[in-house]
PDB file of C-alpha atoms in Angstrom:
ATOM      1  CA  ALA H 772      79.285 -58.968  46.732  1.00 70.00           C
ATOM      2  CA  GLN H 773      81.204 -60.700  44.740  1.00 78.00           C
ATOM      3  CA  THR H 774      84.747 -61.052  45.728  1.00 91.00           C
ATOM      4  CA  VAL H 775      88.248 -63.237  43.617  1.00 95.00           C
ATOM      5  CA  THR H 776      90.878 -64.781  45.448  1.00 96.00           C
ATOM      6  CA  GLN H 777      94.193 -65.236  43.540  1.00 97.00           C
ATOM      7  CA  SER H 778      95.906 -67.224  46.810  1.00 95.00           C
ATOM      8  CA  GLN H 779      99.931 -66.974  45.117  1.00 96.00           C
ATOM      9  CA  PRO H 780     101.008 -63.807  44.508  1.00 95.00           C
ATOM     10  CA  GLU H 781     104.181 -64.116  42.600  1.00 97.00           C
ATOM     11  CA  MET H 782     104.751 -67.555  40.524  1.00 97.00           C
ATOM     12  CA  SER H 783     107.725 -67.980  38.580  1.00 97.00           C
ATOM     13  CA  VAL H 784     108.275 -70.792  35.773  1.00 98.00           C
ATOM     14  CA  GLN H 785     111.002 -71.964  33.354  1.00 97.00           C
ATOM     15  CA  GLU H 786     110.576 -70.679  29.775  1.00 97.00           C
ATOM     16  CA  ALA H 787     108.890 -73.370  27.343  1.00 97.00           C
ATOM     17  CA  GLU H 788     107.374 -74.621  30.642  1.00 97.00           C
ATOM     18  CA  THR H 789     103.992 -74.875  31.712  1.00 98.00           C
ATOM     19  CA  VAL H 790     102.234 -73.254  34.929  1.00 98.00           C
ATOM     20  CA  THR H 791      98.435 -72.554  36.346  1.00 98.00           C
ATOM     21  CA  LEU H 792      97.635 -69.557  38.015  1.00 98.00           C
ATOM     22  CA  SER H 793      94.325 -70.511  40.944  1.00 98.00           C
ATOM     23  CA  CYS H 794      91.644 -67.796  41.548  1.00 98.00           C
ATOM     24  CA  THR H 795      88.203 -68.800  43.279  1.00 98.00           C
ATOM     25  CA  TYR H 796      85.447 -66.355  43.284  1.00 96.00           C
ATOM     26  CA  ASP H 797      82.485 -66.008  45.975  1.00 94.00           C
ATOM     27  CA  THR H 798      79.038 -64.851  44.356  1.00 90.00           C
ATOM     28  CA  SER H 799      75.614 -65.709  44.818  1.00 87.00           C
ATOM     29  CA  GLU H 800      74.884 -65.312  41.008  1.00 84.00           C
ATOM     30  CA  ASN H 801      74.083 -68.392  38.580  1.00 85.00           C
ATOM     31  CA  ASN H 802      74.566 -66.061  35.629  1.00 84.00           C
ATOM     32  CA  TYR H 803      78.187 -64.587  35.398  1.00 88.00           C
ATOM     33  CA  TYR H 804      81.714 -63.974  33.487  1.00 89.00           C
ATOM     34  CA  LEU H 805      85.210 -64.485  34.002  1.00 93.00           C
ATOM     35  CA  PHE H 806      88.489 -63.114  32.662  1.00 94.00           C
ATOM     36  CA  TRP H 807      91.798 -62.777  32.653  1.00 96.00           C
ATOM     37  CA  TYR H 808      93.422 -60.122  32.133  1.00 95.00           C
ATOM     38  CA  LYS H 809      97.534 -59.536  31.831  1.00 96.00           C
ATOM     39  CA  GLN H 810      99.269 -56.274  33.279  1.00 94.00           C
ATOM     40  CA  PRO H 811     103.055 -56.165  31.366  1.00 92.00           C
ATOM     41  CA  PRO H 812     105.442 -53.951  32.925  1.00 88.00           C
ATOM     42  CA  SER H 813     104.003 -50.862  30.286  1.00 84.00           C
ATOM     43  CA  ARG H 814     100.885 -51.160  32.861  1.00 85.00           C
ATOM     44  CA  GLN H 815      98.093 -51.644  29.686  1.00 86.00           C
ATOM     45  CA  MET H 816      95.777 -53.946  30.658  1.00 90.00           C
ATOM     46  CA  ILE H 817      95.313 -56.903  28.383  1.00 92.00           C
ATOM     47  CA  LEU H 818      92.237 -58.919  27.498  1.00 91.00           C
ATOM     48  CA  VAL H 819      93.300 -62.649  27.924  1.00 95.00           C
ATOM     49  CA  ILE H 820      90.527 -65.277  27.981  1.00 94.00           C
ATOM     50  CA  ARG H 821      87.017 -65.103  28.894  1.00 92.00           C
ATOM     51  CA  GLN H 822      84.382 -67.505  30.134  1.00 92.00           C
ATOM     52  CA  GLU H 823      80.849 -67.317  30.363  1.00 89.00           C
ATOM     53  CA  ALA H 824      79.307 -69.185  33.462  1.00 90.00           C
ATOM     54  CA  TYR H 825      76.450 -71.303  31.783  1.00 87.00           C
ATOM     55  CA  LYS H 826      79.480 -72.472  28.938  1.00 87.00           C
ATOM     56  CA  GLN H 827      80.467 -76.275  30.673  1.00 86.00           C
ATOM     57  CA  GLN H 828      83.292 -76.124  27.878  1.00 92.00           C
ATOM     58  CA  ASN H 829      86.750 -74.494  29.260  1.00 95.00           C
ATOM     59  CA  ALA H 830      87.745 -71.768  27.005  1.00 93.00           C
ATOM     60  CA  THR H 831      91.301 -71.887  24.769  1.00 94.00           C
ATOM     61  CA  GLU H 832      92.845 -69.177  23.253  1.00 92.00           C
ATOM     62  CA  ASN H 833      96.036 -70.519  21.962  1.00 94.00           C
ATOM     63  CA  ARG H 834      99.047 -71.174  24.649  1.00 97.00           C
ATOM     64  CA  PHE H 835      96.532 -70.273  27.250  1.00 97.00           C
ATOM     65  CA  SER H 836      92.895 -72.498  28.981  1.00 97.00           C
ATOM     66  CA  VAL H 837      91.253 -71.832  32.000  1.00 97.00           C
ATOM     67  CA  ASN H 838      90.015 -74.885  34.402  1.00 97.00           C
ATOM     68  CA  PHE H 839      86.806 -73.758  35.200  1.00 97.00           C
ATOM     69  CA  GLN H 840      84.572 -75.481  37.998  1.00 96.00           C
ATOM     70  CA  LYS H 841      81.820 -74.251  38.714  1.00 94.00           C
ATOM     71  CA  ALA H 842      81.099 -75.849  41.805  1.00 94.00           C
ATOM     72  CA  ALA H 843      83.958 -75.252  43.790  1.00 95.00           C
ATOM     73  CA  LYS H 844      84.230 -71.360  41.964  1.00 96.00           C
ATOM     74  CA  SER H 845      87.488 -72.011  40.655  1.00 97.00           C
ATOM     75  CA  PHE H 846      89.145 -70.696  37.374  1.00 97.00           C
ATOM     76  CA  SER H 847      92.108 -71.521  37.050  1.00 98.00           C
ATOM     77  CA  LEU H 848      94.378 -70.103  34.150  1.00 98.00           C
ATOM     78  CA  LYS H 849      96.944 -72.742  32.513  1.00 98.00           C
ATOM     79  CA  ILE H 850      99.858 -71.322  30.037  1.00 98.00           C
ATOM     80  CA  SER H 851     101.862 -73.568  28.454  1.00 98.00           C
ATOM     81  CA  ASP H 852     104.794 -73.112  26.575  1.00 97.00           C
ATOM     82  CA  SER H 853     105.639 -70.136  28.643  1.00 98.00           C
ATOM     83  CA  GLN H 854     107.816 -67.430  26.963  1.00 97.00           C
ATOM     84  CA  LEU H 855     109.737 -64.256  28.195  1.00 96.00           C
ATOM     85  CA  GLY H 856     106.798 -61.744  27.255  1.00 95.00           C
ATOM     86  CA  ASP H 857     104.745 -63.911  29.228  1.00 97.00           C
ATOM     87  CA  THR H 858     106.319 -62.156  32.253  1.00 97.00           C
ATOM     88  CA  ALA H 859     103.749 -59.482  33.942  1.00 97.00           C
ATOM     89  CA  MET H 860     100.718 -59.476  36.598  1.00 96.00           C
ATOM     90  CA  TYR H 861      98.080 -61.493  36.089  1.00 97.00           C
ATOM     91  CA  PHE H 862      94.330 -60.466  37.376  1.00 96.00           C
ATOM     92  CA  CYS H 863      91.030 -62.510  37.721  1.00 97.00           C
ATOM     93  CA  ALA H 864      88.149 -60.783  37.338  1.00 94.00           C
ATOM     94  CA  PHE H 865      84.272 -61.669  37.512  1.00 92.00           C
ATOM     95  CA  MET H 866      81.292 -59.676  35.761  1.00 87.00           C
ATOM     96  CA  ARG H 867      78.320 -59.689  36.902  1.00 79.00           C
ATOM     97  CA  PRO H 868      75.715 -58.439  33.819  1.00 70.00           C
ATOM     98  CA  PRO H 869      73.819 -55.052  35.160  1.00 66.00           C
ATOM     99  CA  TYR H 870      70.567 -56.190  37.359  1.00 60.00           C
ATOM    100  CA  SER H 871      68.777 -53.712  35.063  1.00 55.00           C
ATOM    101  CA  GLY H 872      67.716 -54.364  31.881  1.00 50.00           C
ATOM    102  CA  ALA H 873      70.258 -51.355  30.516  1.00 49.00           C
ATOM    103  CA  GLY H 874      74.018 -50.469  32.170  1.00 54.00           C
ATOM    104  CA  SER H 875      77.129 -51.245  32.825  1.00 61.00           C
ATOM    105  CA  TYR H 876      79.328 -54.394  33.770  1.00 67.00           C
ATOM    106  CA  GLN H 877      80.751 -54.059  37.051  1.00 75.00           C
ATOM    107  CA  LEU H 878      84.351 -56.105  36.877  1.00 83.00           C
ATOM    108  CA  THR H 879      85.634 -57.050  40.277  1.00 89.00           C
ATOM    109  CA  PHE H 880      89.406 -58.184  40.139  1.00 93.00           C
ATOM    110  CA  GLY H 881      91.715 -60.015  42.082  1.00 95.00           C
ATOM    111  CA  LYS H 882      94.613 -58.973  43.502  1.00 94.00           C
ATOM    112  CA  GLY H 883      97.185 -60.546  40.976  1.00 96.00           C
ATOM    113  CA  THR H 884      99.153 -62.583  40.905  1.00 97.00           C
ATOM    114  CA  LYS H 885     102.984 -61.761  39.680  1.00 97.00           C
ATOM    115  CA  LEU H 886     104.425 -64.485  37.270  1.00 98.00           C
ATOM    116  CA  SER H 887     108.040 -63.866  36.289  1.00 97.00           C
ATOM    117  CA  VAL H 888     108.784 -66.577  33.213  1.00 97.00           C
ATOM    118  CA  ILE H 889     112.742 -67.192  33.514  1.00 97.00           C
ATOM    119  CA  PRO H 890     115.015 -67.987  30.503  1.00 95.00           C
TER     120      PRO H 890
ATOM    121  CA  ASP G 161      93.920 -47.832  15.726  1.00 59.00           C
ATOM    122  CA  THR G 162      93.646 -47.220  19.378  1.00 66.00           C
ATOM    123  CA  ALA G 163      90.458 -48.906  20.890  1.00 88.00           C
ATOM    124  CA  VAL G 164      90.285 -46.915  24.036  1.00 93.00           C
ATOM    125  CA  SER G 165      93.095 -44.045  24.230  1.00 94.00           C
ATOM    126  CA  GLN G 166      93.506 -41.966  27.302  1.00 95.00           C
ATOM    127  CA  THR G 167      95.588 -38.597  27.620  1.00 95.00           C
ATOM    128  CA  PRO G 168      98.034 -38.264  28.605  1.00 96.00           C
ATOM    129  CA  LYS G 169      99.807 -41.298  30.046  1.00 93.00           C
ATOM    130  CA  TYR G 170     101.767 -39.307  31.946  1.00 94.00           C
ATOM    131  CA  LEU G 171     100.931 -36.683  34.540  1.00 95.00           C
ATOM    132  CA  VAL G 172     103.145 -35.450  37.216  1.00 96.00           C
ATOM    133  CA  THR G 173     101.267 -32.274  39.074  1.00 96.00           C
ATOM    134  CA  GLN G 174     101.599 -31.077  42.738  1.00 96.00           C
ATOM    135  CA  MET G 175      99.135 -31.526  45.568  1.00 96.00           C
ATOM    136  CA  GLY G 176      95.825 -29.002  45.612  1.00 97.00           C
ATOM    137  CA  ASN G 177      96.054 -28.841  41.522  1.00 97.00           C
ATOM    138  CA  ASP G 178      93.083 -29.391  39.410  1.00 97.00           C
ATOM    139  CA  LYS G 179      93.742 -31.975  36.712  1.00 97.00           C
ATOM    140  CA  SER G 180      91.560 -34.175  33.769  1.00 97.00           C
ATOM    141  CA  ILE G 181      92.593 -36.947  31.736  1.00 97.00           C
ATOM    142  CA  LYS G 182      90.673 -37.421  28.969  1.00 97.00           C
ATOM    143  CA  CYS G 183      89.060 -40.808  27.556  1.00 97.00           C
ATOM    144  CA  GLU G 184      87.839 -41.658  24.272  1.00 96.00           C
ATOM    145  CA  GLN G 185      86.627 -44.791  22.592  1.00 95.00           C
ATOM    146  CA  ASN G 186      86.136 -45.797  19.079  1.00 93.00           C
ATOM    147  CA  LEU G 187      84.795 -49.369  19.020  1.00 89.00           C
ATOM    148  CA  GLY G 188      81.182 -48.174  19.139  1.00 88.00           C
ATOM    149  CA  HIS G 189      80.471 -48.818  22.583  1.00 88.00           C
ATOM    150  CA  ASP G 190      77.746 -47.410  24.613  1.00 85.00           C
ATOM    151  CA  THR G 191      79.431 -48.322  28.287  1.00 86.00           C
ATOM    152  CA  MET G 192      82.650 -46.362  29.569  1.00 90.00           C
ATOM    153  CA  TYR G 193      84.500 -46.689  32.551  1.00 91.00           C
ATOM    154  CA  TRP G 194      86.867 -45.264  35.415  1.00 93.00           C
ATOM    155  CA  TYR G 195      89.113 -47.776  37.320  1.00 93.00           C
ATOM    156  CA  LYS G 196      91.985 -47.074  39.400  1.00 94.00           C
ATOM    157  CA  GLN G 197      94.656 -48.905  40.463  1.00 93.00           C
ATOM    158  CA  ASP G 198      96.958 -47.901  43.682  1.00 89.00           C
ATOM    159  CA  SER G 199     100.391 -49.198  44.164  1.00 85.00           C
ATOM    160  CA  LYS G 200      99.556 -52.076  45.188  1.00 83.00           C
ATOM    161  CA  LYS G 201      98.477 -52.198  42.095  1.00 83.00           C
ATOM    162  CA  PHE G 202      94.494 -53.345  43.091  1.00 86.00           C
ATOM    163  CA  LEU G 203      92.279 -52.459  40.872  1.00 89.00           C
ATOM    164  CA  LYS G 204      88.982 -50.905  41.774  1.00 89.00           C
ATOM    165  CA  ILE G 205      85.508 -49.472  39.636  1.00 88.00           C
ATOM    166  CA  MET G 206      85.021 -45.698  40.445  1.00 90.00           C
ATOM    167  CA  PHE G 207      82.423 -44.799  38.101  1.00 87.00           C
ATOM    168  CA  SER G 208      80.759 -45.716  34.870  1.00 86.00           C
ATOM    169  CA  TYR G 209      78.354 -44.372  32.182  1.00 85.00           C
ATOM    170  CA  ASN G 210      75.943 -45.758  29.886  1.00 81.00           C
ATOM    171  CA  ASN G 211      75.078 -43.666  27.004  1.00 78.00           C
ATOM    172  CA  LYS G 212      76.124 -40.230  28.768  1.00 78.00           C
ATOM    173  CA  GLU G 213      74.115 -41.186  31.886  1.00 78.00           C
ATOM    174  CA  LEU G 214      76.032 -42.103  35.377  1.00 80.00           C
ATOM    175  CA  ILE G 215      75.107 -45.811  35.991  1.00 76.00           C
ATOM    176  CA  ILE G 216      78.308 -47.022  38.769  1.00 74.00           C
ATOM    177  CA  ASN G 217      79.373 -44.785  41.189  1.00 73.00           C
ATOM    178  CA  GLU G 218      81.620 -45.925  43.961  1.00 74.00           C
ATOM    179  CA  THR G 219      82.611 -44.231  46.434  1.00 75.00           C
ATOM    180  CA  VAL G 220      84.904 -42.140  45.407  1.00 86.00           C
ATOM    181  CA  PRO G 221      85.217 -38.184  46.710  1.00 89.00           C
ATOM    182  CA  ASN G 222      83.202 -35.635  44.919  1.00 90.00           C
ATOM    183  CA  ARG G 223      86.666 -34.276  44.063  1.00 95.00           C
ATOM    184  CA  PHE G 224      86.699 -36.754  41.296  1.00 94.00           C
ATOM    185  CA  SER G 225      83.619 -35.164  38.573  1.00 92.00           C
ATOM    186  CA  PRO G 226      83.126 -37.611  35.671  1.00 92.00           C
ATOM    187  CA  LYS G 227      81.678 -35.764  32.846  1.00 92.00           C
ATOM    188  CA  SER G 228      80.522 -37.954  29.305  1.00 91.00           C
ATOM    189  CA  PRO G 229      79.793 -35.224  26.229  1.00 91.00           C
ATOM    190  CA  ASP G 230      78.709 -38.204  24.339  1.00 91.00           C
ATOM    191  CA  LYS G 231      78.426 -42.084  24.094  1.00 87.00           C
ATOM    192  CA  ALA G 232      82.543 -42.021  22.580  1.00 93.00           C
ATOM    193  CA  HIS G 233      83.842 -39.556  26.015  1.00 95.00           C
ATOM    194  CA  LEU G 234      84.212 -40.475  29.468  1.00 95.00           C
ATOM    195  CA  ASN G 235      86.760 -37.484  31.034  1.00 96.00           C
ATOM    196  CA  LEU G 236      88.057 -37.964  34.374  1.00 96.00           C
ATOM    197  CA  HIS G 237      88.367 -34.302  36.572  1.00 96.00           C
ATOM    198  CA  ILE G 238      89.666 -34.199  39.709  1.00 96.00           C
ATOM    199  CA  ASN G 239      90.178 -31.503  42.136  1.00 96.00           C
ATOM    200  CA  SER G 240      92.184 -30.080  44.671  1.00 97.00           C
ATOM    201  CA  LEU G 241      94.454 -33.726  44.563  1.00 96.00           C
ATOM    202  CA  GLU G 242      95.602 -35.104  47.027  1.00 96.00           C
ATOM    203  CA  LEU G 243      98.710 -37.444  47.407  1.00 95.00           C
ATOM    204  CA  GLY G 244      96.067 -40.478  47.871  1.00 93.00           C
ATOM    205  CA  ASP G 245      95.141 -39.678  44.807  1.00 95.00           C
ATOM    206  CA  SER G 246      98.686 -40.825  43.209  1.00 96.00           C
ATOM    207  CA  ALA G 247      97.808 -43.929  40.720  1.00 95.00           C
ATOM    208  CA  VAL G 248      97.366 -45.545  37.780  1.00 95.00           C
ATOM    209  CA  TYR G 249      93.614 -44.407  36.206  1.00 96.00           C
ATOM    210  CA  PHE G 250      92.218 -46.286  33.407  1.00 95.00           C
ATOM    211  CA  CYS G 251      89.572 -46.124  31.261  1.00 95.00           C
ATOM    212  CA  ALA G 252      87.727 -48.717  29.496  1.00 92.00           C
ATOM    213  CA  SER G 253      84.654 -49.460  27.964  1.00 90.00           C
ATOM    214  CA  SER G 254      82.444 -52.023  26.637  1.00 86.00           C
ATOM    215  CA  GLN G 255      79.264 -53.012  24.687  1.00 80.00           C
ATOM    216  CA  ASP G 256      75.853 -52.873  26.595  1.00 65.00           C
ATOM    217  CA  ALA G 257      74.218 -55.979  25.296  1.00 50.00           C
ATOM    218  CA  GLY G 258      71.495 -57.000  28.812  1.00 46.00           C
ATOM    219  CA  TYR G 259      72.192 -60.415  29.606  1.00 44.00           C
ATOM    220  CA  SER G 260      74.570 -61.686  27.071  1.00 47.00           C
ATOM    221  CA  GLY G 261      77.708 -60.211  28.611  1.00 53.00           C
ATOM    222  CA  ASN G 262      80.576 -58.564  27.144  1.00 70.00           C
ATOM    223  CA  THR G 263      84.387 -57.809  27.000  1.00 80.00           C
ATOM    224  CA  ILE G 264      85.282 -54.689  28.528  1.00 85.00           C
ATOM    225  CA  TYR G 265      88.428 -53.466  26.970  1.00 89.00           C
ATOM    226  CA  PHE G 266      90.996 -51.257  28.997  1.00 92.00           C
ATOM    227  CA  GLY G 267      92.843 -48.237  27.985  1.00 93.00           C
ATOM    228  CA  GLU G 268      96.298 -48.063  28.400  1.00 91.00           C
ATOM    229  CA  GLY G 269      96.367 -46.189  31.784  1.00 94.00           C
ATOM    230  CA  SER G 270      96.617 -42.264  32.873  1.00 96.00           C
ATOM    231  CA  TRP G 271      99.825 -42.806  35.613  1.00 94.00           C
ATOM    232  CA  LEU G 272      99.536 -39.348  37.517  1.00 96.00           C
ATOM    233  CA  THR G 273     101.853 -38.909  40.629  1.00 95.00           C
ATOM    234  CA  VAL G 274     101.043 -35.839  43.211  1.00 96.00           C
ATOM    235  CA  VAL G 275     103.506 -34.853  44.395  1.00 96.00           C
TER     236      VAL G 275
END
């Protein structure tokens, strides 16, 4: 079974500064996908960024980037130029493909990191 | 246009009642899911359906019964509601593309409070 660990329950950052959220996971799979989701106070789950395990290049989406270390099973999220709207819970998630040809993709979530951006 | 929409968004009901949450996706996806987020904000999968067939059924009380009339809809019916059922329930969907992997898109959540 896969597990996802987010060791920082809460973090804070000054507006315009950079913050890194950590995530580690445990799996015996070789092909898998990693995600960061953001959940603001409205509770909506919003995809932030996605990484395929077979890609060595780290994914980037505007101010959001990841540091994917496959051997270390680490997948941290860096937020640059933090904005007040970045205040949210951030969930790291692991996805393995279905074992059979057709099926569904199972996401395993970490327990989340509550990020507060301070004006 | 909302890609994954669920109704109602808020639901307060008494113990013992039966309630349903509806979900629809307009993304043309093959697979739909129900996730539960508890009071500690931990998210866990409950069910998934692929083309109207049940694929994943985690350890969920049989008071919870998903129903998929077609691949664009996955409703969740809950019988004999208990206090511990209070949570946010997320519907989600993804495209079934075998090993290429795909992103799961979530609805806005349905806040269920059992009193």
